[in-house]
Coordinates of C-alpha atoms and ligand atoms in Angstrom, one line a residue:
X283 CA 42.4 3.4 -3.0
X284 CA 42.5 5.2 0.3
X285 CA 40.0 7.4 2.0
X286 CA 40.7 11.0 2.7
X287 CA 42.3 11.6 6.0
X288 CA 41.9 14.4 8.6
X289 CA 45.3 15.6 7.4
X290 CA 43.8 16.4 4.0
X291 CA 41.2 18.7 5.6
X292 CA 44.0 20.7 7.4
X293 CA 46.1 20.8 4.2
X294 CA 43.3 22.2 2.1
X295 CA 43.2 25.3 4.3
X296 CA 46.9 25.8 4.1
X297 CA 49.0 27.8 1.6
X298 CA 49.4 26.2 -1.8
X299 CA 52.5 24.0 -1.9
X300 CA 53.0 23.7 -5.7
X301 CA 56.2 24.8 -7.4
X302 CA 56.3 28.6 -8.0
X303 CA 56.5 28.3 -11.8
X304 CA 53.3 26.3 -11.8
X305 CA 51.0 29.2 -10.9
X306 CA 52.2 31.3 -13.8
X307 CA 52.0 28.3 -16.0
X308 CA 48.4 27.6 -14.9
X309 CA 47.4 31.1 -15.7
X310 CA 48.9 30.8 -19.2
X311 CA 47.2 27.4 -19.6
X312 CA 43.8 28.9 -18.6
X313 CA 44.3 31.9 -21.0
X314 CA 45.2 29.5 -23.8
X315 CA 42.2 27.3 -23.3
X316 CA 40.1 30.5 -23.4
X317 CA 41.8 31.4 -26.7
X318 CA 41.3 28.0 -28.3
X319 CA 37.6 28.2 -27.5
X320 CA 37.3 31.0 -30.0
X321 CA 38.0 28.5 -32.9
X322 CA 34.6 26.9 -33.5
X323 CA 32.4 25.9 -36.5
X324 CA 29.3 26.3 -34.3
X325 CA 27.4 29.6 -33.8
X326 CA 27.4 30.5 -30.1
X327 CA 29.3 27.5 -28.8
X328 CA 32.4 25.4 -29.2
X329 CA 32.6 22.6 -31.8
X330 CA 35.8 21.6 -33.5
X331 CA 36.1 18.4 -35.5
X332 CA 38.7 16.3 -37.3
X333 CA 40.5 17.8 -40.3
X334 CA 38.3 20.9 -40.2
X335 CA 39.4 24.5 -41.0
X336 CA 39.1 25.3 -37.3
X337 CA 41.4 22.5 -36.4
X338 CA 43.9 23.8 -39.0
X339 CA 43.7 27.3 -37.3
X340 CA 44.1 25.8 -33.9
X341 CA 47.2 23.8 -35.0
X342 CA 48.7 26.9 -36.4
X343 CA 48.3 28.7 -33.1
X344 CA 49.4 25.8 -30.8
X345 CA 52.3 25.2 -33.2
X346 CA 53.4 28.8 -32.7
X347 CA 53.2 28.3 -28.9
X348 CA 55.2 25.1 -29.2
X349 CA 57.9 26.7 -31.3
X350 CA 58.2 29.7 -29.0
X351 CA 58.7 27.2 -26.1
X352 CA 61.6 25.6 -27.9
X353 CA 59.8 22.5 -29.4
X354 CA 60.1 21.4 -33.1
X355 CA 56.7 21.0 -34.6
X356 CA 55.2 18.9 -37.3
X357 CA 51.8 17.6 -38.4
X358 CA 51.8 13.8 -38.7
X359 CA 50.2 12.0 -41.6
X360 CA 47.0 11.3 -39.6
X361 CA 46.3 14.9 -38.9
X362 CA 47.8 15.1 -35.4
X363 CA 50.0 17.9 -34.2
X364 CA 53.3 16.9 -32.6
X365 CA 55.8 19.1 -30.7
X366 CA 59.2 17.4 -30.1
X367 CA 62.0 18.1 -27.6
X368 CA 65.2 16.1 -27.7
X369 CA 66.6 14.6 -24.5
X370 CA 70.2 14.3 -23.4
X371 CA 71.2 12.9 -26.8
X372 CA 69.4 13.3 -30.2
X373 CA 67.1 10.6 -31.4
X374 CA 66.1 9.0 -28.1
X375 CA 62.7 7.3 -27.8
X376 CA 59.9 9.6 -26.7
X377 CA 57.8 9.9 -23.6
X378 CA 54.5 11.0 -25.1
X379 CA 52.4 13.7 -23.4
X380 CA 49.1 13.6 -25.3
X381 CA 45.4 14.5 -25.4
X382 CA 43.0 15.8 -28.0
X383 CA 42.0 19.2 -29.5
X384 CA 38.7 18.1 -31.1
X385 CA 35.5 18.6 -29.2
X386 CA 31.9 17.5 -29.0
X387 CA 29.1 19.9 -30.2
X388 CA 28.5 22.7 -27.7
X389 CA 31.6 21.6 -25.8
X390 CA 33.4 23.0 -22.8
X391 CA 36.9 24.5 -23.0
X392 CA 38.9 21.8 -21.2
X393 CA 38.0 18.2 -22.3
X394 CA 41.2 17.2 -24.1
X395 CA 42.4 20.8 -24.7
X396 CA 43.6 21.1 -21.1
X397 CA 45.7 18.0 -21.4
X398 CA 47.4 19.2 -24.6
X399 CA 48.1 22.6 -23.3
X400 CA 49.3 21.4 -19.9
X401 CA 51.6 18.9 -21.7
X402 CA 53.1 21.8 -23.6
X403 CA 53.5 23.8 -20.4
X404 CA 55.4 21.0 -18.8
X405 CA 57.7 20.7 -21.8
X406 CA 58.2 24.4 -21.8
X407 CA 59.1 24.4 -18.1
X408 CA 61.5 21.4 -18.5
X409 CA 63.2 23.2 -21.5
X410 CA 63.5 26.5 -19.6
X411 CA 64.9 24.9 -16.4
X412 CA 67.5 22.9 -18.5
X413 CA 66.0 19.6 -17.3
X414 CA 64.8 18.5 -20.7
X415 CA 68.3 18.4 -22.0
X416 CA 69.2 15.9 -19.3
X417 CA 66.3 13.5 -19.8
X418 CA 67.1 9.9 -20.9
X419 CA 64.3 10.2 -23.4
X420 CA 62.8 12.8 -25.7
X421 CA 59.4 14.3 -25.2
X422 CA 56.6 14.4 -27.8
X423 CA 53.7 16.7 -26.9
X424 CA 50.9 15.2 -29.1
X425 CA 47.6 16.9 -29.9
X426 CA 45.2 14.3 -31.4
X427 CA 42.9 15.5 -34.2
X428 CA 40.1 13.2 -33.4
X429 CA 39.1 11.6 -30.1
X430 CA 35.3 12.3 -29.9
X431 CA 34.4 10.9 -33.3
X432 CA 31.9 13.7 -34.0
X433 CA 32.6 14.2 -37.7
X434 CA 32.7 10.6 -38.9
X435 CA 31.2 8.5 -36.1
X436 CA 34.3 6.4 -35.6
X437 CA 36.2 7.6 -32.5
X438 CA 39.9 7.8 -31.4
X439 CA 41.1 8.2 -35.0
X440 CA 44.2 10.2 -34.1
X441 CA 45.3 7.9 -31.3
X442 CA 44.5 4.7 -33.3
X443 CA 46.7 6.0 -36.1
X444 CA 49.6 6.7 -33.7
X445 CA 49.2 3.2 -32.2
X446 CA 49.3 1.6 -35.6
X447 CA 45.7 0.5 -35.5
X448 CA 44.4 2.7 -38.4
X449 CA 41.7 1.1 -40.6
X450 CA 41.7 2.2 -44.2
X451 CA 38.0 1.6 -44.4
X452 CA 37.5 4.7 -42.3
X453 CA 38.6 6.8 -45.3
X454 CA 35.3 6.0 -47.0
X455 CA 33.2 7.4 -44.1
X456 CA 31.3 10.6 -44.9
X457 CA 30.5 13.6 -42.7
X458 CA 27.0 15.2 -42.5
X459 CA 27.8 17.3 -45.6
X460 CA 28.7 14.2 -47.6
X461 CA 32.5 14.8 -47.6
X462 CA 34.5 11.6 -47.3
X463 CA 37.3 11.4 -44.9
X464 CA 39.6 10.8 -47.8
X465 CA 38.6 14.2 -49.3
X466 CA 38.9 15.8 -45.9
X467 CA 42.5 14.6 -45.7
X468 CA 43.3 16.2 -49.0
X469 CA 41.7 19.5 -48.1
X470 CA 43.7 19.4 -44.9
X471 CA 46.9 19.2 -47.0
X472 CA 47.5 15.5 -46.2
X473 CA 47.8 12.4 -48.4
X474 CA 45.1 9.9 -47.4
X475 CA 47.2 7.0 -48.7
X476 CA 49.9 7.9 -46.1
X477 CA 47.9 7.8 -42.9
X478 CA 49.5 4.6 -41.6
X479 CA 52.9 6.4 -41.6
X480 CA 51.7 8.2 -38.4
X481 CA 52.2 4.9 -36.5
X482 CA 54.9 4.8 -33.8
X483 CA 56.8 1.6 -33.3
X484 CA 57.2 0.2 -29.8
X485 CA 60.9 1.1 -29.9
X486 CA 60.1 4.8 -30.7
X487 CA 58.4 5.5 -27.4
X488 CA 58.9 4.8 -23.7
X489 CA 55.3 5.4 -22.8
X490 CA 52.3 7.7 -22.9
X491 CA 51.0 10.0 -20.2
X492 CA 47.7 11.9 -20.5
X493 CA 46.5 14.8 -18.3
X494 CA 42.7 15.1 -18.4
X495 CA 39.7 16.6 -16.5
X496 CA 38.0 13.9 -14.4
X497 CA 34.5 14.3 -16.0
X498 CA 33.1 13.0 -12.8
X499 CA 32.4 14.2 -9.3
X500 CA 34.7 12.0 -7.1
X501 CA 37.6 14.4 -6.7
X502 CA 35.3 17.1 -5.7
X503 CA 33.6 14.8 -3.2
X504 CA 37.0 13.9 -1.8
X505 CA 38.1 17.6 -1.7
X506 CA 41.2 16.7 -3.8
X507 CA 42.7 18.3 -6.9
X508 CA 44.3 15.3 -8.5
X509 CA 44.3 11.5 -8.8
X510 CA 45.8 8.9 -11.0
X511 CA 43.6 6.6 -13.2
X512 CA 43.7 2.8 -12.4
X513 CA 42.0 1.7 -15.6
X514 CA 39.9 3.0 -18.4
X515 CA 36.6 1.1 -18.1
X516 CA 35.6 -1.9 -20.1
X517 CA 32.4 -1.2 -22.0
X518 CA 29.8 -3.3 -23.9
X519 CA 26.7 -2.1 -25.6
X520 CA 23.6 -4.1 -26.5
X521 CA 20.3 -3.6 -28.2
X522 CA 17.7 -5.7 -26.3
X523 CA 14.4 -6.7 -28.0
X524 CA 11.5 -8.0 -25.9
X525 CA 8.7 -9.8 -27.7
X526 CA 5.2 -10.3 -26.2
X527 CA 1.7 -10.1 -27.7
X528 CA -0.4 -7.1 -28.7
X529 CA -3.8 -7.5 -27.2
X530 CA -6.7 -5.3 -26.2
X531 CA -6.4 -3.4 -22.9
X532 CA -9.4 -5.4 -21.7
X533 CA -7.2 -8.5 -21.5
X534 CA -6.9 -9.7 -17.9
X535 CA -3.4 -9.5 -16.4
X536 CA -2.9 -13.2 -16.1
X537 CA -3.4 -13.6 -19.9
X538 CA -1.1 -10.7 -21.0
X539 CA 2.3 -11.0 -22.5
X540 CA 3.2 -7.4 -22.1
X541 CA 6.6 -6.5 -23.7
X542 CA 6.8 -3.0 -22.2
X543 CA 6.1 -3.8 -18.5
X544 CA 8.6 -6.7 -19.0
X545 CA 11.2 -4.3 -20.4
X546 CA 10.5 -1.9 -17.5
X547 CA 11.2 -4.7 -15.0
X548 CA 14.4 -5.6 -16.9
X549 CA 15.6 -2.0 -16.9
X550 CA 14.9 -1.7 -13.1
X551 CA 17.0 -4.9 -12.7
X552 CA 19.9 -3.3 -14.6
X553 CA 19.9 -0.3 -12.4
X554 CA 19.8 -2.4 -9.2
X555 CA 22.4 -4.9 -10.3
X556 CA 24.8 -2.3 -11.7
X557 CA 24.5 -0.1 -8.6
X558 CA 25.2 -3.0 -6.3
X559 CA 28.3 -4.0 -8.3
X560 CA 29.7 -0.5 -8.5
X561 CA 29.6 -0.4 -12.3
X562 CA 27.9 2.2 -14.5
X563 CA 24.9 1.3 -16.7
X564 CA 22.6 3.3 -18.9
X565 CA 19.5 2.6 -20.9
X566 CA 19.2 5.6 -23.1
X567 CA 16.9 4.5 -25.8
X568 CA 13.5 2.7 -25.8
X569 CA 10.9 2.2 -28.4
X570 CA 7.7 0.1 -28.5
X571 CA 5.3 -1.5 -31.0
X572 CA 2.6 -1.0 -32.0
X573 CA 2.5 2.1 -29.7
X574 CA -1.3 2.4 -29.2
X575 CA -2.6 3.8 -25.9
X576 CA -5.1 1.0 -25.6
X577 CA -3.0 -1.8 -27.1
X578 CA -0.6 -3.9 -25.0
X579 CA 2.9 -3.6 -26.4
X580 CA 4.0 -6.6 -28.6
X581 CA 7.6 -5.4 -28.7
X582 CA 9.9 -3.2 -26.6
X583 CA 13.4 -2.5 -27.8
X584 CA 16.0 -0.7 -25.6
X585 CA 19.7 0.1 -25.6
X586 CA 22.1 -0.9 -22.8
X587 CA 25.6 0.5 -22.2
X588 CA 27.6 -1.0 -19.2
X589 CA 31.0 0.1 -18.1
X590 CA 33.2 -1.6 -15.5
X591 CA 36.7 -1.3 -14.1
X592 CA 37.8 -4.7 -15.4
X593 CA 36.6 -7.1 -18.2
X594 CA 35.9 -9.7 -15.5
X595 CA 33.5 -7.4 -13.6
X596 CA 31.8 -6.3 -16.8
X597 CA 31.2 -9.9 -17.8
X598 CA 30.1 -11.0 -14.4
X599 CA 27.6 -8.1 -14.1
X600 CA 26.2 -8.9 -17.6
X601 CA 25.8 -12.5 -16.4
X602 CA 23.6 -11.3 -13.5
X603 CA 21.7 -9.0 -15.8
X604 CA 20.9 -11.8 -18.3
X605 CA 19.8 -14.1 -15.4
X606 CA 17.4 -11.4 -14.2
X607 CA 16.1 -11.0 -17.7
X608 CA 15.5 -14.8 -18.0
X609 CA 13.5 -14.6 -14.7
X610 CA 11.4 -11.6 -15.9
X611 CA 10.7 -13.3 -19.3
X612 CA 9.6 -16.6 -17.6
X613 CA 7.4 -14.8 -15.2
X614 CA 5.7 -12.6 -17.8
X615 CA 5.5 -15.0 -20.7
X616 CA 7.6 -13.0 -23.1
X617 CA 10.9 -13.7 -24.9
X618 CA 13.9 -11.5 -25.5
X619 CA 16.9 -11.3 -27.8
X620 CA 20.1 -9.3 -27.4
X621 CA 22.6 -8.0 -30.0
X622 CA 26.0 -6.7 -29.0
X623 CA 26.8 -3.5 -31.0
X624 CA 30.0 -2.4 -29.3
X625 CA 32.6 -3.9 -27.0
X626 CA 35.9 -2.6 -25.7
X627 CA 38.2 -4.2 -23.1
X628 CA 39.4 -2.3 -20.1
X629 CA 42.7 -0.5 -20.5
X630 CA 44.6 -1.1 -17.3
X631 CA 47.1 1.7 -16.6
X632 CA 50.8 0.6 -16.5
X633 CA 51.8 0.0 -12.9
X634 CA 55.2 1.7 -13.3
X635 CA 53.9 4.8 -15.1
X636 CA 50.9 5.1 -12.8
X637 CA 53.4 5.0 -9.9
X638 CA 55.3 7.9 -11.5
X639 CA 52.0 9.9 -11.8
X640 CA 51.2 9.2 -8.2
X641 CA 54.7 10.2 -7.1
X642 CA 54.1 13.5 -9.0
X643 CA 50.8 13.9 -7.1
X644 CA 52.4 13.2 -3.7
X645 CA 55.3 15.7 -4.4
X646 CA 53.1 18.4 -5.8
X647 CA 50.1 18.2 -3.4
X648 CA 52.0 16.7 -0.4
X649 CA 49.1 14.3 0.1
X650 CA 48.5 10.7 -0.4
X651 CA 47.7 9.7 -4.0
X652 CA 44.9 7.3 -5.1
X653 CA 43.6 6.0 -8.4
X654 CA 40.1 6.3 -10.0
X655 CA 38.5 4.2 -12.6
X656 CA 37.8 6.2 -15.8
X657 CA 34.3 5.6 -17.1
X658 CA 34.7 7.9 -20.1
X659 CA 36.9 6.7 -22.9
X660 CA 40.2 8.4 -23.7
X661 CA 43.0 8.5 -26.3
X662 CA 45.0 6.4 -23.8
X663 CA 42.7 3.4 -24.7
X664 CA 43.9 3.4 -28.2
X665 CA 47.6 4.3 -27.5
X666 CA 47.5 1.6 -24.8
X667 CA 47.3 -1.0 -27.6
X668 CA 50.9 -0.2 -28.4
X669 CA 52.5 1.5 -25.4
X670 CA 52.3 1.5 -21.6
X671 CA 50.0 4.3 -20.5
X672 CA 49.0 6.2 -17.4
X673 CA 46.7 9.2 -16.7
X674 CA 46.6 12.1 -14.3
X675 CA 43.1 13.4 -13.5
X676 CA 42.3 16.9 -12.4
X677 CA 39.1 17.9 -10.6
X678 CA 36.4 19.7 -12.6
X679 CA 33.5 21.6 -11.1
X680 CA 30.5 19.3 -10.4
X681 CA 32.0 16.6 -12.6
X682 CA 30.4 18.4 -15.5
X683 CA 31.8 17.8 -19.0
X684 CA 30.7 17.7 -22.6
X685 CA 28.9 20.8 -21.6
X686 CA 29.7 24.6 -21.9
X687 CA 29.7 24.6 -18.1
X688 CA 33.0 22.7 -17.9
X689 CA 35.1 24.5 -15.3
X690 CA 38.5 23.9 -13.6
X691 CA 40.2 25.9 -10.8
X692 CA 43.4 27.8 -11.4
X693 CA 45.1 26.3 -8.4
X694 CA 44.1 22.8 -9.4
X695 CA 45.7 23.3 -12.8
X696 CA 48.8 24.6 -11.0
X697 CA 48.9 21.5 -8.9
X698 CA 48.3 19.4 -12.0
X699 CA 51.0 21.0 -14.1
X700 CA 53.5 20.6 -11.2
X701 CA 52.5 17.0 -10.6
X702 CA 52.6 16.2 -14.4
X703 CA 56.1 17.7 -14.6
X704 CA 57.3 15.8 -11.5
X705 CA 55.8 12.6 -13.1
X706 CA 58.0 13.1 -16.1
X707 CA 61.1 13.5 -13.9
X708 CA 60.1 10.4 -11.9
X709 CA 60.0 8.4 -15.2
X710 CA 63.5 9.8 -16.0
X711 CA 64.9 8.9 -12.6
X712 CA 63.6 5.4 -12.7
X713 CA 64.9 4.9 -16.2
X714 CA 68.4 6.2 -15.2
X715 CA 68.4 3.9 -12.1
X716 CA 67.9 0.9 -14.5
X717 CA 70.8 2.0 -16.8
Ligands
ZN867 ZN1 38.6 14.0 -23.6

């Protein structure tokens, strides 16, 4: 990663340098994101979930946009929407441009949606300019039906299906109204026994590129529109239970085994260790027993989520955290146990594809490109289990996401569309050079 230079400051005051088509495309992208925000099953906000009637309506509309741009359109057996463009000869493996059209409750307009619609805009431009017909691969613009996992708890369902990692047990999960996923497939017009047919083979695709809002403040702090992603963070989640002894408040301090003050000291240690290591940790849940105002807590149980750019860093930081916990427990006369409830390895972006993304950024912005660690999870995590992946990040206001206040700038989207298109052409040039 490189720091911003003085040249950046000059360039940000200069006239935009993105390709002329990109500004019109960006306006259309913004208008389309506004339009899709109207399809919601939540009163007064945006919420769109897997296999829902709103997703069906959105697929119909996006499918029309795809067809009018010259793509052929189908829904895959996992409930994803795919627009296809042939390359220089029919039947070539695809470069996939993907993201998701589902949302969290009370969502913004851009998380996932911007990536799908920008992927479509790039395909449209490449068709219109005649460049698509010269590509040494085909293009698949993929809209995943589930990334957020809101309806069934399990996440990344669309992208896991594409990557061949579908689990049939998911079909038995039920939504809050008691409808099983299997029933939801049927009501969506799909056969739940065929979901696995959505899988690509390694030979069917050359790779996967995803355009996404940053969902963090770094690009804004650096006064930059775009970056690549170096890796999608490794994550592990634990529930930690601290056991002490419930005693009267009258107990002198040297005789106490206070589970809650011990937990407080442990949580402070997490914060200190994670900050020093440059990782991201959060303790979002805490409960105590017995919970009396004049009773020393016998138990404190809290959650812990830690994300790091690499598996090694995550494991090293956890090592330091457990060591700090051991010291707190010894000092305060309590014991603790920990239970891992989730773990996901880091997804390192493919060096070649990331290079193509960065080439696109350099050409579009005429500035140096750099990579950021993605602390949020993305479809690329799942697709990366089958294919090489890379991501292009675009600045969002204040880093705010999963919130109706999500906001992106028109000129940033123009730079992003231009860079994404140039990244596709960079992949093509590199592939042709190898042939
Ligand atoms: Zn997303």
